[in-house]
């Protein structure tokens, strides 16, 4: 049974751009994600995302990924963002002890 994503990618150039974003999201990184719709989401990456195989609503196969962030202000709040919706990754300073 396939996993479904709103958008999937099979073009090597688009996959390379997704892979570049993956490299900016190591586990425990504190980041602010600027999304293509202009919104922003800030948090700590809970696990480095990886490309996965999905199908879209037309059953076309391809890849995409999600990144899970723990909210910076409310640790119990999680954000799950599709990688292809990320326009820019801004790295935030480490948390103070």
Coordinates of N, CA and C in Angstrom, one line a residue:
X1 N 0.9 -1.2 0.0 CA 0.0 0.0 0.0 C 0.9 1.2 0.0
X2 N 0.7 2.1 -1.0 CA 1.6 3.3 -1.1 C 1.3 4.4 -0.1
X3 N 2.3 5.1 0.3 CA 2.1 6.3 1.1 C 1.7 7.5 0.1
X4 N 0.9 8.4 0.6 CA 0.5 9.5 -0.3 C 1.0 10.8 0.2
X5 N 1.3 11.7 -0.8 CA 1.8 13.0 -0.5 C 1.1 14.0 -1.5
X6 N 0.9 15.2 -1.0 CA 0.2 16.2 -1.9 C 1.0 16.4 -3.2
X7 N 2.3 16.3 -3.2 CA 3.2 16.5 -4.3 C 4.3 15.5 -4.3
X8 N 4.7 14.9 -5.4 CA 5.8 14.0 -5.5 C 6.7 14.5 -6.6
X9 N 8.0 14.1 -6.6 CA 8.9 14.6 -7.5 C 9.8 13.4 -8.1
X10 N 10.0 13.4 -9.4 CA 10.8 12.4 -10.0 C 11.9 13.0 -10.8
X11 N 11.8 14.3 -11.1 CA 12.8 15.0 -11.9 C 14.1 15.1 -11.0
X12 N 15.3 14.7 -11.6 CA 16.5 14.7 -10.9 C 16.9 16.1 -10.3
X13 N 16.6 17.1 -11.0 CA 17.0 18.5 -10.6 C 16.1 18.9 -9.3
X14 N 14.9 18.5 -9.4 CA 14.0 18.8 -8.2 C 14.4 18.0 -7.0
X15 N 14.7 16.7 -7.3 CA 15.1 15.9 -6.2 C 16.4 16.4 -5.6
X16 N 17.3 16.9 -6.4 CA 18.6 17.4 -5.9 C 18.3 18.6 -5.0
X17 N 17.3 19.5 -5.3 CA 17.0 20.6 -4.5 C 16.4 20.2 -3.1
X18 N 15.6 19.1 -3.2 CA 15.1 18.6 -1.9 C 16.2 18.0 -1.1
X19 N 17.1 17.3 -1.7 CA 18.3 16.7 -1.0 C 19.1 17.8 -0.3
X20 N 19.3 19.0 -1.0 CA 20.0 20.1 -0.4 C 19.3 20.6 0.8
X21 N 18.0 20.6 0.8 CA 17.3 21.0 2.0 C 17.5 20.0 3.2
X22 N 17.5 18.8 2.8 CA 17.8 17.7 3.8 C 19.1 18.0 4.6
X23 N 20.1 18.4 3.9 CA 21.4 18.6 4.5 C 21.4 19.8 5.5
X24 N 20.4 20.7 5.4 CA 20.3 21.8 6.3 C 19.4 21.5 7.5
X25 N 19.0 20.3 7.6 CA 18.1 19.9 8.7 C 18.6 18.8 9.6
X26 N 19.7 18.9 10.1 CA 20.2 17.8 11.0 C 19.4 17.7 12.3
X27 N 19.4 16.5 12.8 CA 18.7 16.3 14.1 C 19.2 17.3 15.2
X28 N 18.2 17.8 15.9 CA 18.4 18.8 17.0 C 18.8 20.2 16.5
X29 N 18.8 20.5 15.2 CA 19.0 21.8 14.8 C 17.9 22.7 15.1
X30 N 18.2 23.9 15.6 CA 17.1 24.9 15.8 C 17.0 25.8 14.6
X31 N 15.8 25.7 14.0 CA 15.6 26.4 12.7 C 14.3 27.2 12.6
X32 N 14.3 28.1 11.7 CA 13.1 28.7 11.3 C 12.9 28.4 9.8
X33 N 11.8 27.8 9.5 CA 11.5 27.5 8.1 C 10.6 28.6 7.5
X34 N 11.1 29.1 6.4 CA 10.3 30.1 5.7 C 9.6 29.3 4.6
X35 N 8.3 29.3 4.6 CA 7.5 28.4 3.7 C 7.2 29.2 2.4
X36 N 6.9 28.5 1.3 CA 6.6 29.2 0.1 C 5.3 30.0 0.1
X37 N 4.4 29.8 1.1 CA 3.2 30.6 1.2 C 3.5 31.9 2.0
X38 N 4.7 32.1 2.5 CA 5.1 33.2 3.3 C 5.1 33.0 4.8
X39 N 4.5 31.9 5.2 CA 4.4 31.7 6.7 C 5.8 31.2 7.2
X40 N 6.0 31.2 8.5 CA 7.2 30.7 9.1 C 6.9 29.7 10.2
X41 N 7.7 28.8 10.4 CA 7.6 27.8 11.5 C 9.0 27.6 12.1
X42 N 9.0 27.8 13.4 CA 10.3 27.7 14.1 C 10.2 26.5 15.1
X43 N 11.4 25.8 15.2 CA 11.4 24.7 16.1 C 12.7 23.9 16.1
X44 N 12.8 22.8 16.8 CA 14.0 22.0 16.8 C 13.6 20.7 16.0
X45 N 14.5 20.4 15.1 CA 14.3 19.2 14.3 C 14.4 18.0 15.2
X46 N 13.4 17.1 15.2 CA 13.4 16.0 16.1 C 14.2 14.8 15.5
X47 N 14.2 14.7 14.2 CA 15.0 13.6 13.5 C 15.3 14.1 12.1
X48 N 16.5 13.9 11.6 CA 16.8 14.4 10.3 C 15.9 13.7 9.3
X49 N 15.2 14.5 8.4 CA 14.3 14.0 7.5 C 15.0 13.2 6.4
X50 N 14.3 12.3 5.7 CA 14.9 11.6 4.6 C 13.8 11.5 3.5
X51 N 14.3 11.5 2.2 CA 13.4 11.3 1.1 C 12.7 10.0 1.2
X52 N 11.4 9.9 0.9 CA 10.7 8.7 0.9 C 9.9 8.6 -0.4
X53 N 9.5 7.4 -0.7 CA 8.7 7.2 -1.9 C 7.2 7.3 -1.6
X54 N 6.5 8.1 -2.4 CA 5.1 8.4 -2.2 C 4.4 8.3 -3.5
X55 N 3.1 8.3 -3.5 CA 2.3 8.5 -4.7 C 1.5 9.8 -4.5
X56 N 1.2 10.5 -5.6 CA 0.3 11.6 -5.5 C -1.2 11.2 -5.7
X57 N -2.1 12.2 -5.7 CA -3.5 11.9 -5.9 C -3.8 11.2 -7.2
X58 N -2.9 11.3 -8.2 CA -3.1 10.6 -9.5 C -2.4 9.3 -9.5
X59 N -1.9 8.8 -8.4 CA -1.2 7.6 -8.3 C 0.2 7.6 -9.0
X60 N 0.7 8.8 -9.3 CA 2.0 9.0 -9.9 C 3.1 8.8 -8.8
X61 N 4.1 8.0 -9.0 CA 5.1 7.8 -8.0 C 6.2 8.9 -8.0
X62 N 6.8 9.1 -6.9 CA 7.9 10.1 -6.7 C 8.3 10.1 -5.3
X63 N 9.1 11.1 -5.0 CA 9.7 11.3 -3.6 C 9.2 12.6 -3.1
X64 N 9.3 12.7 -1.7 CA 9.1 13.9 -1.0 C 9.5 13.5 0.4
X65 N 9.4 14.4 1.4 CA 9.7 14.2 2.8 C 9.0 15.1 3.7
X66 N 8.9 14.8 4.9 CA 8.4 15.7 5.9 C 9.5 15.9 6.9
X67 N 9.5 17.1 7.5 CA 10.3 17.4 8.6 C 9.5 17.7 9.8
X68 N 9.8 17.1 11.0 CA 9.1 17.3 12.2 C 9.9 18.2 13.1
X69 N 9.2 19.3 13.6 CA 9.8 20.2 14.5 C 9.1 20.2 15.8
X70 N 9.9 20.3 16.9 CA 9.3 20.5 18.2 C 9.3 22.1 18.4
X71 N 8.1 22.6 18.7 CA 8.0 24.1 18.8 C 9.0 24.6 19.9
X72 N 9.5 25.8 19.6 CA 10.5 26.4 20.5 C 9.9 26.9 21.8
X73 N 8.6 27.3 21.7 CA 8.0 27.8 22.9 C 7.1 26.8 23.7
X74 N 6.6 25.9 23.0 CA 5.7 24.8 23.6 C 6.2 23.5 23.2
X75 N 7.0 22.8 24.1 CA 7.7 21.6 23.7 C 6.7 20.5 23.4
X76 N 5.4 20.6 23.9 CA 4.4 19.6 23.5 C 3.8 19.8 22.1
X77 N 4.1 20.9 21.5 CA 3.6 21.2 20.2 C 4.5 20.8 19.1
X78 N 4.0 20.0 18.2 CA 4.9 19.5 17.1 C 4.4 20.1 15.8
X79 N 5.3 20.3 14.9 CA 4.9 20.8 13.5 C 5.5 19.8 12.5
X80 N 4.6 19.4 11.6 CA 5.1 18.5 10.5 C 4.9 19.3 9.2
X81 N 6.0 19.5 8.5 CA 6.1 20.3 7.3 C 6.5 19.5 6.1
X82 N 5.8 19.5 5.0 CA 6.3 18.9 3.8 C 7.6 19.6 3.3
X83 N 8.6 18.9 3.0 CA 9.9 19.5 2.6 C 9.7 20.4 1.3
X84 N 8.9 20.0 0.4 CA 8.8 20.8 -0.8 C 8.1 22.1 -0.6
X85 N 7.5 22.4 0.6 CA 6.9 23.6 0.9 C 7.9 24.6 1.5
X86 N 9.1 24.2 1.8 CA 10.1 25.0 2.4 C 10.9 25.8 1.3
X87 N 10.9 27.1 1.5 CA 11.6 28.0 0.7 C 13.0 28.3 1.2
X88 N 13.1 28.4 2.5 CA 14.4 28.7 3.1 C 14.5 28.2 4.5
X89 N 15.7 27.8 4.9 CA 16.0 27.3 6.2 C 16.9 28.3 6.9
X90 N 16.4 28.9 8.0 CA 17.2 29.9 8.7 C 17.7 29.2 10.0
X91 N 19.0 29.1 10.3 CA 19.5 28.5 11.5 C 19.4 29.5 12.6
X92 N 18.9 29.0 13.8 CA 18.8 29.8 15.0 C 19.9 29.4 15.9
X93 N 20.3 30.4 16.8 CA 21.3 30.0 17.8 C 20.9 28.9 18.7
X94 N 21.9 28.2 19.3 CA 21.5 27.1 20.2 C 20.8 27.6 21.4
X95 N 20.0 26.8 22.1 CA 19.3 27.2 23.3 C 20.3 27.4 24.4
X96 N 20.0 28.4 25.2 CA 20.9 28.7 26.4 C 20.6 27.7 27.5
X97 N 21.6 27.2 28.1 CA 21.4 26.2 29.2 C 20.7 26.7 30.4

